[in-house]
Coordinates of C-alpha atoms in Angstrom, one line a residue:
Chain A
M810 CA -115.7 -10.5 -23.2
D811 CA -117.0 -8.6 -20.1
N812 CA -115.9 -11.5 -18.0
Y813 CA -112.3 -11.0 -19.2
K814 CA -112.4 -7.3 -18.3
R815 CA -113.7 -8.0 -14.8
K816 CA -110.9 -10.5 -14.3
R817 CA -108.4 -8.0 -15.5
E818 CA -109.6 -5.3 -13.3
K819 CA -109.3 -7.5 -10.3
Q820 CA -105.7 -8.4 -11.2
R821 CA -104.8 -4.8 -11.6
V822 CA -103.1 -3.3 -8.6
R823 CA -102.8 0.4 -8.2
I824 CA -99.3 1.4 -7.4
R825 CA -100.3 3.9 -4.8
N826 CA -102.6 1.5 -3.0
K827 CA -99.7 -0.9 -2.5
Y828 CA -96.8 1.5 -2.0
E829 CA -96.4 4.8 -0.3
I830 CA -94.2 7.2 -2.3
L831 CA -91.6 8.8 0.0
G832 CA -89.8 10.9 -2.4
F833 CA -88.3 11.6 -5.8
I834 CA -84.9 10.1 -6.6
S835 CA -84.1 10.9 -10.3
S836 CA -85.4 11.3 -13.7
G837 CA -84.2 10.4 -17.2
T838 CA -85.4 9.8 -20.7
Y839 CA -87.0 6.6 -19.7
G840 CA -89.1 8.0 -16.8
R841 CA -88.7 8.7 -13.1
V842 CA -87.5 6.9 -10.1
Y843 CA -89.1 7.3 -6.7
K844 CA -88.3 6.1 -3.2
A845 CA -91.2 4.1 -1.7
R846 CA -92.3 1.8 1.1
P847 CA -94.9 -1.0 1.0
R848 CA -98.1 -0.1 2.8
E849 CA -98.3 -3.6 4.3
G850 CA -95.7 -6.1 5.6
T851 CA -92.1 -5.5 6.4
Q852 CA -90.9 -2.0 6.5
V853 CA -88.3 -1.9 3.7
E854 CA -87.4 0.9 1.5
L855 CA -87.7 0.3 -2.2
A856 CA -87.1 2.2 -5.4
I857 CA -89.9 2.4 -8.0
K858 CA -89.0 3.2 -11.6
R859 CA -92.0 4.5 -13.5
F860 CA -91.6 4.2 -17.2
K861 CA -93.0 7.1 -19.2
P862 CA -96.3 6.3 -20.9
E863 CA -95.5 5.7 -24.5
R864 CA -95.9 9.1 -26.2
E865 CA -99.5 9.3 -25.2
G866 CA -101.7 11.6 -27.3
E867 CA -98.8 13.1 -29.1
V868 CA -98.6 10.6 -32.0
R869 CA -101.6 8.8 -33.3
S870 CA -99.7 5.6 -33.9
T871 CA -98.9 4.5 -30.4
S872 CA -96.3 1.9 -30.0
G873 CA -97.8 0.0 -27.0
I874 CA -95.7 -1.1 -24.2
S875 CA -92.3 0.7 -24.1
Q876 CA -89.4 -1.0 -25.7
S877 CA -87.0 0.1 -22.9
A878 CA -89.3 -1.4 -20.3
C879 CA -89.4 -4.6 -22.2
R880 CA -85.6 -4.9 -22.4
E881 CA -84.8 -3.7 -18.9
I882 CA -87.5 -5.7 -17.1
G883 CA -87.0 -8.7 -19.3
L884 CA -83.3 -8.8 -18.3
C885 CA -83.7 -7.9 -14.6
R886 CA -86.3 -10.6 -14.3
E887 CA -83.6 -13.3 -14.7
L888 CA -81.0 -11.8 -12.4
H889 CA -80.7 -12.8 -8.8
H890 CA -77.5 -12.0 -7.1
E891 CA -76.5 -10.2 -3.9
N892 CA -74.5 -7.6 -5.8
I893 CA -77.1 -6.9 -8.5
I894 CA -80.1 -4.7 -7.8
E895 CA -83.0 -7.0 -7.5
L896 CA -86.3 -6.5 -9.3
C897 CA -89.0 -7.3 -6.7
E898 CA -92.2 -6.8 -8.7
V899 CA -93.6 -5.3 -11.9
V900 CA -96.8 -3.3 -11.4
M901 CA -98.9 -2.1 -14.2
D902 CA -101.7 0.4 -13.6
D903 CA -103.7 2.3 -16.1
S904 CA -101.1 4.8 -16.9
A905 CA -97.7 3.2 -16.7
I906 CA -95.4 0.3 -16.0
H907 CA -93.5 0.4 -12.7
M908 CA -90.4 -1.6 -11.7
V909 CA -90.3 -2.1 -7.9
M910 CA -86.6 -2.7 -7.0
D911 CA -84.2 -2.9 -4.1
Y912 CA -83.4 0.5 -2.7
A913 CA -79.8 1.5 -1.9
E914 CA -79.1 4.6 0.3
F915 CA -75.9 5.6 -1.6
D916 CA -74.2 5.4 -4.9
L917 CA -70.4 5.3 -5.4
L918 CA -70.3 8.7 -7.0
S919 CA -71.8 10.4 -3.8
I920 CA -69.5 8.3 -1.6
M921 CA -66.5 9.5 -3.5
Q922 CA -67.7 13.1 -3.4
H923 CA -68.2 12.8 0.3
H924 CA -64.6 11.8 0.8
T925 CA -63.4 14.6 -1.5
H926 CA -65.4 17.5 -0.1
H927 CA -66.2 16.6 3.5
M928 CA -63.5 14.3 4.8
R929 CA -60.8 15.7 2.5
K930 CA -58.8 12.5 2.7
P931 CA -58.5 9.4 0.5
M932 CA -60.9 6.5 0.9
P933 CA -59.4 3.8 3.2
E934 CA -57.9 0.9 1.4
L935 CA -60.3 -1.6 3.1
V936 CA -63.3 0.3 1.8
I937 CA -61.9 0.5 -1.7
K938 CA -61.1 -3.2 -1.7
S939 CA -64.4 -4.2 -0.3
I940 CA -66.4 -2.2 -2.9
L941 CA -64.2 -3.3 -5.8
W942 CA -64.5 -7.0 -4.8
Q943 CA -68.3 -6.8 -4.6
L944 CA -68.4 -4.9 -7.9
L945 CA -66.3 -7.6 -9.5
N946 CA -68.5 -10.3 -7.9
G947 CA -71.7 -8.7 -9.5
V948 CA -70.0 -8.2 -12.9
A949 CA -68.7 -11.8 -12.9
Y950 CA -72.2 -13.0 -12.3
L951 CA -73.5 -10.9 -15.2
H952 CA -70.8 -12.1 -17.5
A953 CA -71.3 -15.8 -16.5
N954 CA -74.9 -15.3 -17.5
L955 CA -74.0 -13.9 -20.9
I956 CA -75.0 -10.3 -20.0
L957 CA -73.1 -7.1 -20.6
Q958 CA -73.8 -4.2 -18.4
R959 CA -72.4 -1.7 -20.9
D960 CA -72.7 1.4 -18.8
L961 CA -70.6 0.9 -15.6
K962 CA -69.8 4.1 -13.9
P963 CA -69.8 5.3 -10.3
A964 CA -73.4 6.7 -10.5
N965 CA -74.7 3.3 -11.4
I966 CA -73.0 1.5 -8.5
M967 CA -75.4 1.5 -5.6
I968 CA -74.3 0.9 -2.0
T969 CA -76.7 0.1 0.8
S970 CA -76.3 1.6 4.3
S971 CA -74.8 -1.7 5.5
G972 CA -72.1 -1.5 2.7
V973 CA -73.5 -4.0 0.2
V974 CA -72.7 -3.1 -3.4
K975 CA -75.5 -3.4 -5.9
V976 CA -74.8 -2.9 -9.6
G977 CA -77.8 -1.0 -10.9
D978 CA -79.3 0.5 -14.0
M979 CA -79.5 -2.3 -16.5
G980 CA -81.2 0.1 -19.0
L981 CA -78.4 -0.4 -21.6
A982 CA -77.5 -4.0 -20.7
R983 CA -77.9 -6.7 -23.4
V984 CA -77.8 -10.4 -23.5
F985 CA -75.3 -11.8 -25.9
R986 CA -77.6 -14.5 -27.0
R987 CA -75.4 -16.3 -29.5
P988 CA -72.3 -16.7 -27.3
F989 CA -69.8 -17.6 -30.1
V990 CA -71.0 -14.9 -32.5
P991 CA -69.5 -11.5 -31.9
L992 CA -72.2 -9.1 -30.9
Y993 CA -72.7 -6.2 -33.2
S994 CA -74.8 -3.5 -31.8
G995 CA -76.2 -0.9 -34.0
D996 CA -77.8 0.8 -31.1
K997 CA -76.4 4.1 -30.1
V998 CA -72.9 4.2 -28.8
V999 CA -72.9 3.2 -25.2
V1000 CA -70.7 3.7 -22.1
T1001 CA -70.1 7.1 -20.7
V1002 CA -67.0 8.5 -22.4
W1003 CA -64.7 8.6 -19.3
Y1004 CA -65.3 4.8 -18.8
R1005 CA -65.2 3.8 -22.5
A1006 CA -62.7 1.2 -23.5
P1007 CA -60.0 2.0 -26.1
E1008 CA -61.3 -0.5 -28.7
L1009 CA -64.7 1.3 -28.6
L1010 CA -62.9 4.7 -29.0
L1011 CA -61.2 3.3 -32.0
G1012 CA -64.5 2.3 -33.6
S1013 CA -64.9 -1.3 -32.6
R1014 CA -68.5 -2.5 -32.9
H1015 CA -68.1 -5.7 -31.0
Y1016 CA -69.2 -5.4 -27.4
T1017 CA -67.4 -7.8 -25.2
T1018 CA -67.1 -8.5 -21.5
A1019 CA -63.7 -6.8 -21.7
I1020 CA -65.5 -3.5 -22.2
D1021 CA -67.1 -3.8 -18.9
M1022 CA -63.8 -4.7 -17.3
W1023 CA -62.1 -1.5 -18.7
S1024 CA -64.9 0.5 -16.9
V1025 CA -64.3 -1.4 -13.7
G1026 CA -60.6 -0.5 -14.0
C1027 CA -61.5 3.2 -14.4
I1028 CA -63.8 3.0 -11.4
F1029 CA -61.0 1.3 -9.3
A1030 CA -58.6 4.1 -10.3
E1031 CA -61.2 6.7 -9.4
M1032 CA -61.6 5.3 -5.9
L1033 CA -57.8 5.4 -5.5
A1034 CA -57.4 9.0 -6.7
L1035 CA -60.9 10.4 -6.0
R1036 CA -61.0 11.8 -9.4
P1037 CA -61.7 10.2 -12.8
I1038 CA -58.4 8.8 -14.2
F1039 CA -59.3 9.6 -17.9
K1040 CA -61.4 12.8 -17.6
G1041 CA -61.7 13.7 -21.3
D1042 CA -64.0 16.2 -22.9
E1043 CA -66.7 14.5 -24.9
V1044 CA -67.1 15.4 -28.5
K1045 CA -70.8 15.7 -29.1
M1046 CA -72.6 13.7 -31.8
E1047 CA -73.1 15.6 -35.0
K1048 CA -75.4 14.7 -37.9
K1049 CA -75.8 11.3 -36.5
Q1050 CA -72.1 10.6 -37.1
V1051 CA -70.3 9.0 -34.2
P1052 CA -67.3 11.4 -33.7
F1053 CA -63.8 10.4 -32.9
Q1054 CA -63.2 11.1 -29.2
R1055 CA -59.8 12.8 -29.6
N1056 CA -59.5 14.3 -26.2
Q1057 CA -60.5 11.1 -24.4
V1058 CA -58.0 9.0 -26.3
N1059 CA -55.3 11.6 -25.5
R1060 CA -56.1 11.4 -21.8
I1061 CA -55.6 7.6 -21.9
L1062 CA -52.3 7.9 -23.8
E1063 CA -51.0 10.5 -21.3
V1064 CA -51.4 8.0 -18.4
L1065 CA -50.9 4.6 -20.1
G1066 CA -48.4 5.6 -22.8
T1067 CA -48.7 4.9 -26.5
P1068 CA -49.4 1.2 -27.0
A1069 CA -46.6 -0.7 -28.8
K1070 CA -47.6 -3.1 -31.5
E1071 CA -46.9 -6.2 -29.5
Q1072 CA -48.9 -4.8 -26.6
W1073 CA -52.0 -4.7 -28.8
P1074 CA -51.5 -6.6 -32.1
Q1075 CA -55.0 -6.1 -33.4
M1076 CA -54.9 -2.3 -32.9
E1077 CA -54.0 -1.6 -36.5
L1078 CA -57.2 -3.3 -37.7
M1079 CA -59.4 -1.0 -35.7
P1080 CA -61.7 1.1 -38.0
D1081 CA -60.5 4.4 -36.6
Y1082 CA -56.8 3.4 -36.3
A1083 CA -55.8 6.2 -38.7
H1084 CA -56.6 8.8 -36.1
M1085 CA -53.8 7.4 -33.9
K1086 CA -51.1 9.0 -36.0
Q1087 CA -52.1 12.5 -34.9
F1088 CA -50.9 11.9 -31.3
R1089 CA -47.4 12.4 -30.1
H1090 CA -45.6 9.5 -28.5
Y1091 CA -46.2 9.1 -24.7
P1092 CA -44.2 6.9 -22.3
S1093 CA -46.3 4.9 -19.8
A1094 CA -46.9 6.9 -16.6
L1095 CA -49.3 4.6 -14.8
K1096 CA -46.7 3.7 -12.2
S1097 CA -46.1 7.3 -11.2
W1098 CA -49.8 8.0 -11.4
Y1099 CA -50.4 5.2 -8.9
A1100 CA -47.6 6.4 -6.6
N1101 CA -49.2 9.9 -6.6
T1102 CA -52.4 8.5 -5.2
G1103 CA -50.5 7.5 -2.1
H1104 CA -51.4 3.9 -2.4
K1105 CA -48.5 1.5 -1.9
S1106 CA -49.9 -2.1 -2.6
E1107 CA -47.9 -3.7 -5.4
P1108 CA -50.7 -6.3 -6.1
G1109 CA -53.1 -3.4 -6.2
F1110 CA -51.0 -1.8 -9.0
Q1111 CA -50.8 -5.1 -10.8
L1112 CA -54.6 -5.5 -10.7
L1113 CA -55.2 -2.0 -12.0
S1114 CA -52.7 -2.5 -14.8
S1115 CA -54.4 -5.7 -15.9
M1116 CA -57.8 -4.1 -16.0
L1117 CA -56.4 -1.2 -18.1
E1118 CA -54.7 -3.5 -20.7
Y1119 CA -55.1 -1.9 -24.1
D1120 CA -55.6 -5.3 -25.8
P1121 CA -59.1 -6.5 -24.8
A1122 CA -58.0 -10.1 -25.3
R1123 CA -55.4 -9.7 -22.6
R1124 CA -57.5 -7.7 -20.2
I1125 CA -58.3 -9.5 -17.0
T1126 CA -61.7 -11.1 -16.7
A1127 CA -64.0 -10.5 -13.7
A1128 CA -63.7 -14.1 -12.5
D1129 CA -59.9 -13.9 -12.6
A1130 CA -59.8 -10.5 -10.9
L1131 CA -61.8 -12.0 -7.9
D1132 CA -58.9 -14.4 -7.4
H1133 CA -56.2 -11.7 -7.6
P1134 CA -53.5 -11.6 -4.9
Y1135 CA -54.6 -8.0 -4.1
F1136 CA -57.7 -9.5 -2.4
K1137 CA -55.6 -12.0 -0.4
E1138 CA -53.3 -9.3 1.0
D1139 CA -54.3 -7.4 4.2
P1140 CA -56.5 -5.5 4.6
K1141 CA -58.8 -8.3 3.3
P1142 CA -62.1 -7.2 1.8
T1143 CA -65.2 -7.6 3.9
R1144 CA -68.7 -7.6 2.8
H1145 CA -69.7 -4.8 5.1
P1146 CA -66.9 -2.3 5.5
Chain B
H1455 CA -61.1 -29.6 -26.3
D1456 CA -61.9 -26.5 -24.4
A1457 CA -64.5 -25.6 -27.0
C1458 CA -66.4 -28.9 -26.2
E1459 CA -66.3 -28.1 -22.5
T1460 CA -67.7 -24.7 -23.2
Y1461 CA -70.3 -26.3 -25.3
T1462 CA -71.4 -28.6 -22.5
E1463 CA -71.4 -25.8 -20.0
L1464 CA -73.5 -23.6 -22.2
S1465 CA -76.0 -26.2 -23.1
D1466 CA -76.4 -27.1 -19.4
W1467 CA -76.9 -23.5 -18.7
L1468 CA -79.5 -23.0 -21.4
R1469 CA -81.3 -26.2 -20.3
G1470 CA -81.4 -24.9 -16.7
V1471 CA -83.0 -21.7 -17.9
E1472 CA -85.5 -23.7 -20.0
Q1473 CA -86.5 -25.9 -17.0
R1474 CA -86.9 -23.0 -14.7
H1475 CA -89.5 -21.5 -17.0
G1476 CA -91.2 -24.8 -17.7
L1477 CA -90.6 -24.2 -21.4
G1478 CA -91.1 -27.1 -23.8
L1479 CA -94.2 -28.2 -21.8
G1480 CA -95.9 -28.9 -25.1
L1481 CA -98.5 -27.0 -27.0
E1482 CA -101.1 -29.6 -26.4
L1483 CA -101.5 -28.4 -22.8
G1484 CA -101.7 -24.8 -24.1
L1485 CA -104.4 -25.5 -26.6
S1486 CA -106.4 -27.8 -24.3
R1487 CA -107.1 -24.9 -22.0
H1488 CA -108.9 -23.0 -24.7
P1489 CA -111.9 -25.2 -25.8
E1490 CA -112.8 -22.9 -28.7
L1491 CA -109.3 -23.2 -30.3
S1492 CA -108.5 -26.1 -32.6
G1493 CA -105.2 -27.6 -33.4
R1494 CA -105.3 -26.3 -36.9
M1495 CA -105.3 -22.7 -35.8
R1496 CA -101.8 -22.5 -34.5
P1497 CA -100.0 -23.5 -37.7
I1498 CA -102.2 -21.0 -39.6
L1499 CA -101.3 -18.3 -37.2
V1500 CA -97.6 -19.2 -37.2
D1501 CA -97.6 -19.1 -41.0
W1502 CA -99.0 -15.6 -40.9
L1503 CA -96.4 -14.5 -38.2
M1504 CA -93.7 -15.8 -40.5
E1505 CA -95.0 -13.6 -43.2
V1506 CA -94.9 -10.6 -41.0
A1507 CA -91.4 -11.5 -39.8
A1508 CA -90.1 -11.8 -43.3
D1509 CA -91.6 -8.5 -44.2
Y1510 CA -89.8 -6.8 -41.4
R1511 CA -86.6 -8.8 -42.1
M1512 CA -86.5 -10.0 -38.5
H1513 CA -83.8 -12.1 -37.0
R1514 CA -84.7 -15.7 -36.9
Q1515 CA -84.6 -15.8 -33.1
T1516 CA -87.2 -13.1 -32.9
L1517 CA -89.8 -15.2 -34.6
Q1518 CA -88.8 -18.2 -32.5
L1519 CA -89.2 -16.1 -29.4
A1520 CA -92.6 -14.9 -30.5
V1521 CA -93.9 -18.4 -31.1
Q1522 CA -92.5 -19.5 -27.8
Y1523 CA -94.2 -16.5 -26.0
L1524 CA -97.5 -17.6 -27.7
D1525 CA -97.3 -21.2 -26.5
R1526 CA -96.4 -20.1 -23.0
F1527 CA -99.1 -17.5 -23.0
L1528 CA -101.8 -20.1 -24.0
A1529 CA -100.5 -22.5 -21.4
S1530 CA -100.5 -20.1 -18.5
T1531 CA -103.1 -17.3 -19.1
E1532 CA -106.2 -17.2 -17.0
L1533 CA -108.1 -15.8 -19.9
Q1534 CA -109.9 -18.0 -22.3
V1535 CA -108.8 -17.1 -25.8
R1536 CA -111.5 -17.1 -28.6
P1537 CA -110.5 -17.9 -32.1
S1538 CA -111.3 -14.3 -33.2
M1539 CA -108.7 -13.0 -30.8
L1540 CA -105.9 -15.5 -31.5
Q1541 CA -104.4 -13.5 -34.2
C1542 CA -104.4 -10.5 -32.0
Y1543 CA -102.5 -12.3 -29.2
G1544 CA -100.1 -13.8 -31.8
T1545 CA -99.4 -10.3 -33.0
A1546 CA -98.9 -9.1 -29.4
C1547 CA -96.3 -11.8 -28.9
L1548 CA -94.5 -10.8 -32.0
S1549 CA -94.6 -7.2 -31.0
I1550 CA -93.1 -8.0 -27.6
A1551 CA -90.4 -10.3 -29.1
M1552 CA -89.4 -7.5 -31.5
K1553 CA -89.2 -5.0 -28.7
A1554 CA -87.0 -7.4 -26.8
E1555 CA -84.7 -8.4 -29.7
E1556 CA -84.8 -6.0 -32.6
Q1557 CA -83.5 -2.4 -32.7
R1558 CA -86.7 -1.1 -34.0
A1559 CA -90.2 -2.3 -33.3
P1560 CA -93.1 -1.3 -35.5
S1561 CA -95.9 0.8 -34.1
L1562 CA -99.2 -0.9 -33.1
T1563 CA -100.9 0.8 -36.1
E1564 CA -98.4 -0.8 -38.5
L1565 CA -99.2 -4.2 -37.0
T1566 CA -103.0 -3.7 -37.2
D1567 CA -102.7 -2.5 -40.8
F1568 CA -100.7 -5.7 -41.5
S1569 CA -103.6 -7.8 -40.1
K1570 CA -106.0 -5.8 -42.3
D1571 CA -107.7 -4.6 -39.2
A1572 CA -108.6 -8.0 -37.9
F1573 CA -108.3 -6.4 -34.4
S1574 CA -108.1 -2.8 -33.2
R1575 CA -105.1 -1.0 -31.8
D1576 CA -106.6 -0.9 -28.4
Q1577 CA -107.2 -4.6 -28.4
L1578 CA -103.6 -5.2 -29.4
K1579 CA -102.4 -2.8 -26.7
Q1580 CA -104.4 -4.7 -24.1
A1581 CA -103.2 -8.1 -25.5
E1582 CA -99.6 -7.0 -25.0
L1583 CA -100.3 -6.4 -21.3
D1584 CA -102.1 -9.7 -21.0
V1585 CA -99.2 -11.6 -22.6
L1586 CA -96.6 -9.9 -20.3
V1587 CA -98.6 -10.7 -17.2
A1588 CA -99.1 -14.4 -18.3
L1589 CA -95.3 -14.7 -19.0
G1590 CA -94.5 -13.1 -15.7
W1591 CA -92.1 -10.8 -17.7
H1592 CA -89.8 -13.7 -18.3
L1593 CA -88.8 -12.5 -21.8
A1594 CA -85.0 -13.1 -22.0
V1595 CA -85.2 -16.9 -22.3
P1596 CA -83.6 -19.3 -24.8
T1597 CA -85.4 -20.7 -27.7
V1598 CA -84.8 -23.7 -30.0
F1599 CA -82.7 -21.3 -32.0
E1600 CA -79.9 -21.0 -29.3
F1601 CA -79.8 -24.8 -29.0
L1602 CA -79.5 -25.3 -32.7
C1603 CA -76.7 -22.7 -33.0
L1604 CA -74.8 -24.6 -30.3
M1605 CA -75.3 -28.0 -31.9
F1606 CA -74.1 -26.8 -35.3
Q1607 CA -71.1 -25.1 -33.7
R1608 CA -70.3 -28.3 -31.9
A1609 CA -70.8 -30.4 -35.0
A1610 CA -68.5 -28.1 -37.0
L1611 CA -65.8 -28.5 -34.3
L1612 CA -66.1 -32.3 -34.2
L1613 CA -66.4 -32.8 -38.0
P1614 CA -64.6 -30.0 -39.6
E1615 CA -64.4 -31.7 -43.0
R1616 CA -68.1 -32.0 -43.3
F1617 CA -68.7 -28.4 -42.4
A1618 CA -65.9 -27.0 -44.6
D1619 CA -66.9 -23.9 -46.5
P1620 CA -67.3 -25.1 -50.2
A1621 CA -66.4 -21.7 -51.4
A1622 CA -63.0 -21.8 -49.7
A1623 CA -62.0 -25.1 -51.3

């Protein structure tokens, strides 16, 4: 038995012996993220996510290794793509599990804020197109590998200083293991409300790739207008009941119009469809919304509309979106805008 | 015949993942690395894991995953597993599989209670880490369950009359 322990001690690397912590990036329920640099070898910057030790001391019945770490690391371990944040290493020391990941200087949220507050002008079309194309490229890779990201939003889209987009934060992502069986997720409701697809807002419990594509559409729109397209007020969860997001639905109707039956035949079967009667009828206003952003590309408008299709079955897939005429029209997207 | 194409694509994809992880190498190899373990011990352990899985009403694939973790762990760990610790490692595999697949995973204390304290909570905690290191954190991998699902779905497409729902007739 002592032999095992010695062997284990040798395997154990201390995170601070191997990496120099340069600063603090963010903190969440899962733990904290730091910026770091390896002490030896090539000088690259990395992000280290330190999972909170599992309720140490507080409850007598410890639960061992954290469930969120198991899920997130387990997934990221299988992902290797230029547009997905890469997991370089998992380091366990006495106190916690650490994910050592690619570091990206910027995220899309801060880039958009920079354009709004400092430059006070829209993002150039070339930049929008290049970011959108790479985002779709990453999402198409996830979907081809039967993974749903489930929380796409500007803050989760990382961009390196050389302009490479990396989809990050796989904390909520799930594999849809049985591909032909619809995925029911009893986990908490996912997707930040502004980026939440209409079928989720109407109570659907089936998570599909179309849900990620709605979020991509919202992000595309946000780059065009430099403000969220559907900026609803979130109704907070009460007594563990998932509330109907009335304001969010209204925001969508104001821009896209009230969906006609033939536009979304399955809508009437949605669990929360009854709520739809409380809204007045809106005509579609996406065309004028798009014109107001000052962008003129017709294929751009077509692509946006096909991402914001009400009917998830008709919404464009990531793979098809990559082939869209918008990307064949000048200015053509580049990898490093 | 789109569905059949999808089937072929999916099963190729699953097989690719399987090969990348050297799954299906056989348990013989795993057991041979631990001279104190005998071939009888694995089925006894798996029986017991099935009991725990039934008690927690786990999804089938969770148990499949746990057994696969166990075989991979035995085949790749640098540690030598003693018979007295086999149940502890089996439980650790189950615990990790539940964390990866199920919405709720039981606490380590619940699991040691289930084993009637055959091992301690600290031993189980350490065993989880040992298993994760040996598996290289490759947790989201297909099991025989995914292959079977695909095969049945394909069979149902090809021979609809044999797979008709008797209740519907």
